[in-house]
PDB file of C-alpha atoms in Angstrom:
ATOM      1  CA  MET O   4      24.933  12.212 -16.593  1.00 79.00           C
ATOM      2  CA  ILE O   5      24.510  14.711 -13.752  1.00 79.00           C
ATOM      3  CA  GLY O   6      26.148  14.598 -10.334  1.00 77.00           C
ATOM      4  CA  VAL O   7      23.562  15.090  -7.591  1.00 75.00           C
ATOM      5  CA  GLY O   8      25.633  14.137  -4.556  1.00 72.00           C
ATOM      6  CA  SER O   9      28.972  12.829  -3.412  1.00 72.00           C
ATOM      7  CA  GLY O  10      29.580   9.883  -5.728  1.00 79.00           C
ATOM      8  CA  LEU O  11      25.936   9.841  -6.874  1.00 83.00           C
ATOM      9  CA  TYR O  12      24.895  10.495 -10.469  1.00 86.00           C
ATOM     10  CA  ILE O  13      21.618  10.455 -12.393  1.00 85.00           C
ATOM     11  CA  GLY O  14      21.610   9.710 -16.077  1.00 84.00           C
ATOM     12  CA  CYS O  15      19.742   8.076 -18.925  1.00 85.00           C
ATOM     13  CA  VAL O  16      20.218   4.860 -20.876  1.00 86.00           C
ATOM     14  CA  SER O  17      22.426   6.568 -23.449  1.00 88.00           C
ATOM     15  CA  ASP O  18      24.988   7.350 -20.738  1.00 89.00           C
ATOM     16  CA  LEU O  19      25.543   3.629 -20.278  1.00 90.00           C
ATOM     17  CA  LYS O  20      26.990   3.378 -23.772  1.00 89.00           C
ATOM     18  CA  ASP O  21      30.073   5.365 -22.738  1.00 89.00           C
ATOM     19  CA  ALA O  22      31.730   2.981 -20.286  1.00 90.00           C
ATOM     20  CA  GLN O  23      34.951   5.013 -20.235  1.00 92.00           C
ATOM     21  CA  SER O  24      33.167   8.175 -19.042  1.00 91.00           C
ATOM     22  CA  LEU O  25      31.489   6.165 -16.316  1.00 91.00           C
ATOM     23  CA  THR O  26      34.817   4.738 -15.196  1.00 91.00           C
ATOM     24  CA  ASP O  27      36.471   8.178 -15.295  1.00 90.00           C
ATOM     25  CA  ALA O  28      33.704   9.489 -13.029  1.00 88.00           C
ATOM     26  CA  GLY O  29      34.409   6.718 -10.546  1.00 89.00           C
ATOM     27  CA  VAL O  30      31.162   4.881 -11.193  1.00 91.00           C
ATOM     28  CA  ILE O  31      31.246   1.267 -10.017  1.00 91.00           C
ATOM     29  CA  HIS O  32      27.583   0.484  -9.276  1.00 92.00           C
ATOM     30  CA  ILE O  33      24.651   1.131 -11.619  1.00 92.00           C
ATOM     31  CA  LEU O  34      20.966   0.988 -10.687  1.00 92.00           C
ATOM     32  CA  THR O  35      18.612   0.966 -13.665  1.00 92.00           C
ATOM     33  CA  VAL O  36      14.849   1.480 -13.466  1.00 90.00           C
ATOM     34  CA  ASP O  37      13.431   0.943 -16.948  1.00 89.00           C
ATOM     35  CA  SER O  38      11.295  -1.297 -19.119  1.00 88.00           C
ATOM     36  CA  GLU O  39      14.306  -3.167 -20.533  1.00 90.00           C
ATOM     37  CA  GLU O  40      17.498  -4.285 -18.867  1.00 90.00           C
ATOM     38  CA  PRO O  41      20.607  -2.770 -20.459  1.00 90.00           C
ATOM     39  CA  ALA O  42      23.851  -4.676 -20.960  1.00 89.00           C
ATOM     40  CA  VAL O  43      26.487  -3.003 -18.773  1.00 89.00           C
ATOM     41  CA  PRO O  44      29.509  -5.321 -18.460  1.00 90.00           C
ATOM     42  CA  GLY O  45      32.223  -4.528 -15.960  1.00 90.00           C
ATOM     43  CA  PHE O  46      29.977  -2.879 -13.330  1.00 92.00           C
ATOM     44  CA  HIS O  47      27.987  -3.987 -10.315  1.00 92.00           C
ATOM     45  CA  THR O  48      24.413  -3.631 -11.507  1.00 92.00           C
ATOM     46  CA  LYS O  49      20.861  -3.859 -10.267  1.00 93.00           C
ATOM     47  CA  PHE O  50      17.828  -3.707 -12.563  1.00 94.00           C
ATOM     48  CA  VAL O  51      14.217  -2.929 -11.677  1.00 93.00           C
ATOM     49  CA  ARG O  52      11.725  -3.471 -14.472  1.00 90.00           C
ATOM     50  CA  ALA O  53       9.210  -0.610 -14.456  1.00 87.00           C
ATOM     51  CA  LEU O  54       7.211   1.600 -16.776  1.00 84.00           C
ATOM     52  CA  ASP O  55       6.936   5.345 -16.290  1.00 81.00           C
ATOM     53  CA  ASP O  56       3.191   5.391 -15.669  1.00 79.00           C
ATOM     54  CA  VAL O  57       0.775   5.674 -12.762  1.00 79.00           C
ATOM     55  CA  SER O  58       0.191   1.921 -12.526  1.00 80.00           C
ATOM     56  CA  THR O  59       3.809   1.131 -11.632  1.00 86.00           C
ATOM     57  CA  ASP O  60       4.525   0.020  -8.084  1.00 89.00           C
ATOM     58  CA  LEU O  61       8.016   1.261  -7.263  1.00 90.00           C
ATOM     59  CA  LEU O  62       7.300   1.555  -3.553  1.00 92.00           C
ATOM     60  CA  SER O  63       7.536  -2.201  -3.019  1.00 91.00           C
ATOM     61  CA  ARG O  64      11.017  -2.179  -4.582  1.00 91.00           C
ATOM     62  CA  LEU O  65      12.424   0.873  -2.790  1.00 90.00           C
ATOM     63  CA  ASP O  66      14.033  -1.059   0.058  1.00 90.00           C
ATOM     64  CA  ASP O  67      16.150  -3.068  -2.385  1.00 91.00           C
ATOM     65  CA  CYS O  68      17.006  -0.024  -4.500  1.00 89.00           C
ATOM     66  CA  VAL O  69      18.023   2.185  -1.593  1.00 85.00           C
ATOM     67  CA  SER O  70      20.044  -0.605   0.034  1.00 88.00           C
ATOM     68  CA  PHE O  71      21.930  -1.056  -3.241  1.00 89.00           C
ATOM     69  CA  ILE O  72      22.719   2.679  -3.384  1.00 85.00           C
ATOM     70  CA  CYS O  73      23.695   2.888   0.286  1.00 83.00           C
ATOM     71  CA  ASP O  74      25.938  -0.170   0.002  1.00 85.00           C
ATOM     72  CA  ALA O  75      27.601   1.357  -3.056  1.00 84.00           C
ATOM     73  CA  LEU O  76      28.208   4.655  -1.260  1.00 79.00           C
ATOM     74  CA  SER O  77      29.068   2.929   2.033  1.00 75.00           C
ATOM     75  CA  THR O  78      26.562   5.158   3.819  1.00 57.00           C
ATOM     76  CA  HIS O  79      23.967   4.557   6.475  1.00 50.00           C
ATOM     77  CA  SER O  80      20.356   4.228   5.369  1.00 50.00           C
ATOM     78  CA  GLU O  81      18.595   6.243   8.094  1.00 51.00           C
ATOM     79  CA  SER O  82      17.673   9.086   5.692  1.00 53.00           C
ATOM     80  CA  LYS O  83      17.100   7.023   2.566  1.00 54.00           C
ATOM     81  CA  SER O  84      14.043   8.832   1.284  1.00 52.00           C
ATOM     82  CA  SER O  85      15.387  12.297   2.069  1.00 59.00           C
ATOM     83  CA  ALA O  86      18.549  11.434   0.112  1.00 61.00           C
ATOM     84  CA  VAL O  87      16.396  10.656  -2.940  1.00 63.00           C
ATOM     85  CA  LEU O  88      14.428  13.864  -2.477  1.00 61.00           C
ATOM     86  CA  ASP O  89      17.656  15.865  -2.130  1.00 67.00           C
ATOM     87  CA  ALA O  90      18.938  14.320  -5.351  1.00 67.00           C
ATOM     88  CA  TYR O  91      15.674  15.220  -7.083  1.00 66.00           C
ATOM     89  CA  THR O  92      15.892  18.829  -5.824  1.00 70.00           C
ATOM     90  CA  LYS O  93      19.437  19.183  -7.112  1.00 71.00           C
ATOM     91  CA  LEU O  94      18.427  17.656 -10.434  1.00 69.00           C
ATOM     92  CA  ARG O  95      15.547  20.131 -10.813  1.00 71.00           C
ATOM     93  CA  ASN O  96      17.891  23.028 -10.067  1.00 75.00           C
ATOM     94  CA  LEU O  97      20.241  21.839 -12.781  1.00 71.00           C
ATOM     95  CA  LYS O  98      17.497  20.742 -15.192  1.00 69.00           C
ATOM     96  CA  PRO O  99      14.306  22.733 -14.429  1.00 72.00           C
ATOM     97  CA  HIS O 100      12.358  20.938 -17.166  1.00 74.00           C
ATOM     98  CA  VAL O 101      12.823  17.542 -15.457  1.00 70.00           C
ATOM     99  CA  LYS O 102       9.712  16.359 -13.614  1.00 73.00           C
ATOM    100  CA  MET O 103       9.342  13.206 -11.587  1.00 74.00           C
ATOM    101  CA  ASN O 104       6.243  11.079 -12.048  1.00 80.00           C
ATOM    102  CA  GLU O 105       3.697  12.436  -9.532  1.00 85.00           C
ATOM    103  CA  GLU O 106       2.573   8.928  -8.648  1.00 87.00           C
ATOM    104  CA  PHE O 107       6.153   8.046  -7.754  1.00 87.00           C
ATOM    105  CA  MET O 108       6.423  11.193  -5.621  1.00 86.00           C
ATOM    106  CA  ASP O 109       3.340  10.030  -3.711  1.00 90.00           C
ATOM    107  CA  GLN O 110       4.925   6.607  -3.241  1.00 91.00           C
ATOM    108  CA  LEU O 111       8.120   8.244  -2.007  1.00 87.00           C
ATOM    109  CA  ALA O 112       6.116  10.310   0.491  1.00 88.00           C
ATOM    110  CA  LEU O 113       4.466   7.142   1.778  1.00 92.00           C
ATOM    111  CA  TYR O 114       7.884   5.500   2.033  1.00 90.00           C
ATOM    112  CA  GLU O 115       9.102   8.389   4.167  1.00 86.00           C
ATOM    113  CA  LEU O 116       5.941   8.176   6.287  1.00 89.00           C
ATOM    114  CA  MET O 117       6.839   4.538   7.011  1.00 90.00           C
ATOM    115  CA  ASP O 118      10.277   5.669   8.276  1.00 87.00           C
ATOM    116  CA  CYS O 119      11.917   4.719   4.994  1.00 85.00           C
ATOM    117  CA  LYS O 120      11.173   1.028   5.186  1.00 90.00           C
ATOM    118  CA  VAL O 121       8.331  -0.819   3.513  1.00 92.00           C
ATOM    119  CA  ASP O 122       5.983  -1.886   6.307  1.00 93.00           C
ATOM    120  CA  THR O 123       3.559  -4.454   4.926  1.00 90.00           C
ATOM    121  CA  THR O 124       1.436  -4.161   8.095  1.00 90.00           C
ATOM    122  CA  ASN O 125       0.885  -0.428   7.644  1.00 91.00           C
ATOM    123  CA  PRO O 126      -2.790   0.285   6.734  1.00 90.00           C
ATOM    124  CA  LEU O 127      -1.751   2.935   4.196  1.00 90.00           C
ATOM    125  CA  TYR O 128       0.601   0.486   2.482  1.00 93.00           C
ATOM    126  CA  LYS O 129      -2.103  -2.189   2.415  1.00 92.00           C
ATOM    127  CA  GLN O 130      -4.522   0.273   0.789  1.00 91.00           C
ATOM    128  CA  PHE O 131      -1.857   1.324  -1.722  1.00 92.00           C
ATOM    129  CA  ARG O 132      -1.125  -2.283  -2.663  1.00 90.00           C
ATOM    130  CA  LEU O 133      -4.813  -3.092  -3.112  1.00 90.00           C
ATOM    131  CA  LYS O 134      -5.131  -0.180  -5.547  1.00 88.00           C
ATOM    132  CA  LYS O 135      -2.185  -1.487  -7.530  1.00 88.00           C
ATOM    133  CA  ILE O 136      -3.729  -4.960  -7.614  1.00 84.00           C
ATOM    134  CA  THR O 137      -6.846  -3.637  -9.347  1.00 82.00           C
ATOM    135  CA  GLU O 138      -4.659  -1.864 -11.911  1.00 82.00           C
ATOM    136  CA  LYS O 139      -2.478  -4.912 -12.545  1.00 81.00           C
ATOM    137  CA  TYR O 140      -5.306  -7.457 -12.578  1.00 81.00           C
ATOM    138  CA  PRO O 141      -8.283  -5.658 -14.169  1.00 79.00           C
ATOM    139  CA  GLU O 142     -10.044  -8.993 -14.712  1.00 79.00           C
ATOM    140  CA  LEU O 143      -9.696  -9.687 -10.963  1.00 80.00           C
ATOM    141  CA  GLN O 144      -8.371 -13.189 -11.616  1.00 82.00           C
ATOM    142  CA  ASN O 145      -5.163 -14.997 -10.616  1.00 82.00           C
ATOM    143  CA  MET O 146      -4.337 -12.422  -7.971  1.00 84.00           C
ATOM    144  CA  PRO O 147      -1.456 -13.121  -5.563  1.00 85.00           C
ATOM    145  CA  LYS O 148      -2.542 -15.164  -2.564  1.00 88.00           C
ATOM    146  CA  ASP O 149      -0.864 -12.763  -0.148  1.00 87.00           C
ATOM    147  CA  VAL O 150      -3.431 -10.124  -1.069  1.00 89.00           C
ATOM    148  CA  PHE O 151      -5.773 -11.938   1.312  1.00 93.00           C
ATOM    149  CA  ALA O 152      -5.250 -11.765   5.061  1.00 94.00           C
ATOM    150  CA  VAL O 153      -5.084 -15.060   6.912  1.00 94.00           C
ATOM    151  CA  ASP O 154      -8.494 -16.323   8.000  1.00 95.00           C
ATOM    152  CA  PRO O 155      -8.521 -15.750  11.794  1.00 94.00           C
ATOM    153  CA  ALA O 156     -10.907 -18.662  12.230  1.00 92.00           C
ATOM    154  CA  GLN O 157      -8.040 -20.944  11.159  1.00 88.00           C
ATOM    155  CA  THR O 158      -5.405 -19.476  13.492  1.00 83.00           C
ATOM    156  CA  GLN O 159      -5.218 -18.089  17.006  1.00 81.00           C
ATOM    157  CA  ASN O 160      -3.309 -15.267  18.665  1.00 83.00           C
ATOM    158  CA  ALA O 161      -3.901 -12.622  21.309  1.00 85.00           C
ATOM    159  CA  GLU O 162      -5.099  -9.964  18.871  1.00 91.00           C
ATOM    160  CA  ALA O 163      -8.655  -8.634  19.041  1.00 94.00           C
ATOM    161  CA  VAL O 164     -10.976 -10.175  16.439  1.00 96.00           C
ATOM    162  CA  TYR O 165     -14.417  -9.462  15.040  1.00 97.00           C
ATOM    163  CA  ARG O 166     -17.163 -12.082  14.878  1.00 97.00           C
ATOM    164  CA  CYS O 167     -20.462 -12.412  13.083  1.00 98.00           C
ATOM    165  CA  ARG O 168     -23.115 -11.166  15.487  1.00 97.00           C
ATOM    166  CA  LYS O 169     -25.509 -13.912  14.414  1.00 97.00           C
ATOM    167  CA  CYS O 170     -23.446 -17.127  14.372  1.00 97.00           C
ATOM    168  CA  ARG O 171     -20.223 -15.958  16.136  1.00 97.00           C
ATOM    169  CA  ARG O 172     -17.955 -17.022  13.295  1.00 97.00           C
ATOM    170  CA  THR O 173     -14.606 -15.168  13.517  1.00 97.00           C
ATOM    171  CA  LEU O 174     -14.264 -12.917  10.452  1.00 97.00           C
ATOM    172  CA  PHE O 175     -11.244 -10.610  10.685  1.00 97.00           C
ATOM    173  CA  ARG O 176      -8.556  -9.294  13.010  1.00 96.00           C
ATOM    174  CA  HIS O 177      -8.148  -5.765  14.308  1.00 95.00           C
ATOM    175  CA  SER O 178      -4.947  -5.399  12.257  1.00 94.00           C
ATOM    176  CA  SER O 179      -7.010  -5.934   9.083  1.00 96.00           C
ATOM    177  CA  ILE O 180      -8.886  -2.669   9.604  1.00 96.00           C
ATOM    178  CA  LEU O 181      -7.727  -0.007   7.144  1.00 93.00           C
ATOM    179  CA  SER O 182      -8.175   3.328   8.861  1.00 89.00           C
ATOM    180  CA  HIS O 183      -9.008   6.388   6.787  1.00 87.00           C
ATOM    181  CA  CYS O 184      -9.185  10.153   7.141  1.00 82.00           C
ATOM    182  CA  VAL O 185     -12.869  10.750   7.637  1.00 71.00           C
ATOM    183  CA  GLY O 186     -15.073  13.419   6.144  1.00 66.00           C
ATOM    184  CA  SER O 187     -17.200  15.887   8.059  1.00 57.00           C
ATOM    185  CA  GLY O 188     -20.342  13.782   8.100  1.00 52.00           C
ATOM    186  CA  ALA O 189     -23.244  14.687   5.827  1.00 50.00           C
ATOM    187  CA  SER O 190     -21.644  17.956   4.715  1.00 50.00           C
ATOM    188  CA  VAL O 191     -18.922  16.099   2.833  1.00 46.00           C
ATOM    189  CA  PHE O 192     -21.523  14.831   0.407  1.00 45.00           C
ATOM    190  CA  SER O 193     -21.777  18.462  -0.689  1.00 47.00           C
ATOM    191  CA  HIS O 194     -18.090  18.293  -1.629  1.00 45.00           C
ATOM    192  CA  LYS O 195     -16.856  20.088   1.483  1.00 41.00           C
ATOM    193  CA  LYS O 196     -13.271  19.572   2.673  1.00 46.00           C
ATOM    194  CA  MET O 197     -12.321  16.483   4.648  1.00 46.00           C
ATOM    195  CA  ARG O 198     -10.715  16.545   8.077  1.00 49.00           C
ATOM    196  CA  ILE O 199      -9.017  14.090  10.381  1.00 46.00           C
ATOM    197  CA  VAL O 200     -11.042  13.424  13.520  1.00 45.00           C
ATOM    198  CA  SER O 201     -10.465  11.627  16.800  1.00 46.00           C
ATOM    199  CA  ASP O 202     -11.220   7.969  17.442  1.00 48.00           C
ATOM    200  CA  SER O 203     -14.335   8.925  19.410  1.00 49.00           C
ATOM    201  CA  GLU O 204     -15.654  10.975  16.495  1.00 50.00           C
ATOM    202  CA  ASP O 205     -14.753   8.139  14.141  1.00 49.00           C
ATOM    203  CA  GLN O 206     -16.893   5.765  16.205  1.00 51.00           C
ATOM    204  CA  ARG O 207     -19.803   8.189  15.931  1.00 54.00           C
ATOM    205  CA  GLN O 208     -19.543   8.912  12.203  1.00 81.00           C
ATOM    206  CA  CYS O 209     -18.247   5.714  10.564  1.00 91.00           C
ATOM    207  CA  THR O 210     -20.881   2.994  10.655  1.00 94.00           C
ATOM    208  CA  SER O 211     -18.660   0.430   8.946  1.00 95.00           C
ATOM    209  CA  TYR O 212     -15.192  -1.047   9.225  1.00 96.00           C
ATOM    210  CA  PHE O 213     -13.170  -0.919   6.006  1.00 96.00           C
ATOM    211  CA  ILE O 214     -10.794  -3.870   5.995  1.00 97.00           C
ATOM    212  CA  GLU O 215      -8.321  -5.736   3.817  1.00 96.00           C
ATOM    213  CA  PRO O 216      -9.766  -8.804   2.036  1.00 96.00           C
ATOM    214  CA  VAL O 217      -9.629 -12.009   4.087  1.00 97.00           C
ATOM    215  CA  GLN O 218      -9.099 -15.538   2.763  1.00 95.00           C
ATOM    216  CA  TRP O 219     -12.712 -16.588   3.277  1.00 96.00           C
ATOM    217  CA  MET O 220     -13.789 -13.800   0.892  1.00 95.00           C
ATOM    218  CA  GLU O 221     -11.723 -15.067  -2.054  1.00 92.00           C
ATOM    219  CA  PRO O 222     -14.463 -17.068  -3.844  1.00 91.00           C
ATOM    220  CA  ALA O 223     -16.784 -14.053  -3.773  1.00 91.00           C
ATOM    221  CA  LEU O 224     -14.167 -11.502  -4.886  1.00 89.00           C
ATOM    222  CA  LEU O 225     -12.447 -13.117  -7.858  1.00 85.00           C
ATOM    223  CA  GLY O 226     -13.773 -11.965 -11.205  1.00 87.00           C
ATOM    224  CA  VAL O 227     -16.465  -9.809  -9.610  1.00 90.00           C
ATOM    225  CA  MET O 228     -16.367  -6.011  -9.353  1.00 91.00           C
ATOM    226  CA  ASP O 229     -18.847  -5.572  -6.504  1.00 93.00           C
ATOM    227  CA  ARG O 230     -21.133  -7.728  -4.393  1.00 94.00           C
ATOM    228  CA  GLN O 231     -22.557  -8.193  -0.924  1.00 96.00           C
ATOM    229  CA  LEU O 232     -20.307  -9.793   1.700  1.00 96.00           C
ATOM    230  CA  LEU O 233     -22.023 -12.696   3.432  1.00 97.00           C
ATOM    231  CA  CYS O 234     -20.925 -14.623   6.491  1.00 97.00           C
ATOM    232  CA  PRO O 235     -19.141 -17.802   5.311  1.00 96.00           C
ATOM    233  CA  LYS O 236     -20.965 -19.807   8.001  1.00 97.00           C
ATOM    234  CA  CYS O 237     -24.553 -18.513   8.286  1.00 97.00           C
ATOM    235  CA  SER O 238     -24.758 -16.411   5.076  1.00 97.00           C
ATOM    236  CA  SER O 239     -26.121 -13.374   6.898  1.00 97.00           C
ATOM    237  CA  LYS O 240     -25.292 -10.052   5.262  1.00 97.00           C
ATOM    238  CA  LEU O 241     -22.195  -8.423   6.745  1.00 98.00           C
ATOM    239  CA  GLY O 242     -21.488  -5.623   4.293  1.00 97.00           C
ATOM    240  CA  SER O 243     -20.283  -5.244   0.726  1.00 96.00           C
ATOM    241  CA  PHE O 244     -17.221  -4.764  -1.451  1.00 95.00           C
ATOM    242  CA  ASN O 245     -16.388  -2.752  -4.531  1.00 95.00           C
ATOM    243  CA  TRP O 246     -12.984  -2.763  -6.219  1.00 92.00           C
ATOM    244  CA  TYR O 247     -13.679   0.756  -7.549  1.00 90.00           C
ATOM    245  CA  GLY O 248     -14.514   2.019  -4.060  1.00 93.00           C
ATOM    246  CA  GLU O 249     -17.409   2.934  -1.796  1.00 93.00           C
ATOM    247  CA  GLN O 250     -18.227   5.971   0.290  1.00 93.00           C
ATOM    248  CA  CYS O 251     -18.145   5.632   4.051  1.00 93.00           C
ATOM    249  CA  SER O 252     -20.991   7.125   6.092  1.00 91.00           C
ATOM    250  CA  CYS O 253     -18.510   9.791   7.227  1.00 90.00           C
ATOM    251  CA  GLY O 254     -18.188  10.967   3.629  1.00 90.00           C
ATOM    252  CA  ARG O 255     -14.748   9.535   2.850  1.00 90.00           C
ATOM    253  CA  TRP O 256     -14.391   7.609  -0.416  1.00 92.00           C
ATOM    254  CA  VAL O 257     -12.345   4.419   0.111  1.00 92.00           C
ATOM    255  CA  THR O 258     -10.810   2.573  -2.875  1.00 91.00           C
ATOM    256  CA  PRO O 259     -10.992  -0.354  -3.111  1.00 93.00           C
ATOM    257  CA  ALA O 260     -13.582  -0.941  -0.405  1.00 95.00           C
ATOM    258  CA  PHE O 261     -14.300  -4.023   1.702  1.00 96.00           C
ATOM    259  CA  GLN O 262     -16.939  -2.767   4.066  1.00 96.00           C
ATOM    260  CA  MET O 263     -18.219  -4.578   7.171  1.00 97.00           C
ATOM    261  CA  HIS O 264     -21.159  -2.945   8.957  1.00 97.00           C
ATOM    262  CA  LYS O 265     -20.433  -2.382  12.637  1.00 96.00           C
ATOM    263  CA  ASN O 266     -23.932  -3.454  13.652  1.00 96.00           C
ATOM    264  CA  ARG O 267     -23.347  -6.893  12.092  1.00 97.00           C
ATOM    265  CA  VAL O 268     -20.153  -7.801  13.966  1.00 97.00           C
ATOM    266  CA  ASP O 269     -18.884  -7.851  17.551  1.00 97.00           C
ATOM    267  CA  GLU O 270     -15.351  -7.053  18.705  1.00 95.00           C
ATOM    268  CA  ILE O 271     -13.786  -9.765  20.858  1.00 94.00           C
ATOM    269  CA  LYS O 272     -10.756  -8.924  22.993  1.00 90.00           C
ATOM    270  CA  TYR O 273      -8.619 -11.591  24.605  1.00 81.00           C
ATOM    271  CA  ILE O 274      -7.570 -11.102  28.206  1.00 77.00           C
ATOM    272  CA  SER O 275      -4.463 -12.806  29.544  1.00 68.00           C
ATOM    273  CA  ILE O 276      -5.221 -14.935  32.580  1.00 66.00           C
ATOM    274  CA  SER O 277      -1.823 -14.064  34.046  1.00 63.00           C
ATOM    275  CA  ALA O 278      -2.707 -10.371  33.811  1.00 56.00           C
ATOM    276  CA  LEU O 279      -5.695 -10.977  36.130  1.00 55.00           C
ATOM    277  CA  LYS O 280      -3.606 -12.582  38.828  1.00 55.00           C
TER     278      LYS O 280
END
């Protein structure tokens, strides 16, 4: 067991066998992230079942884990992610051979990007979760219902929506668009570096919207790796999907990809009547 901060220690499962040493160190709370839950009587515990591999989604559990640590230390949670990174830095200084799972480091970076709170509306988080879904459900069956965005044709709000250009059926909301760092047009197909461009450039280069899956797509997506996306009302072709990913016209590879061609849909913005008065 190694101290990496005031009242904060990092250890392994074997450390839990010596309850007296834990008590002598002032340990009261124990957070365990492992494949099996250990028996640790006499302590306040929290257990997160996880494997140390790239398919594990720890990001979705970070809020609970960090809150448990902050409550135990009676500290504020404004710099949650940085506290974890500081602990990791101290651990590496003490144990240079210790390396954190790179996938988890990426998840931690995303957590920090979201201001250290899981934001389920964040496009980057949505894309991350979709990737994890394909890893967890390789047969693409029995996926959680919340993977699919609510069908905007069944609900109404003031958000901009996109409709089928042919039959005007509402297909998806603006918040369902998953933005991506675009490539440099045709040159990216020659494996040139990617760059982030402005919205105006994005409009010129990206000929499709990449979105999260919507409820009306569910029958077409389950158990199928890739297929065309057809309008649920008039069956006109709107785009395509591929759980392994597709390349945008800008050169960026998006995984998984639910692609709606811009020339097949129209954006509809709602204007408040009161705002016109």
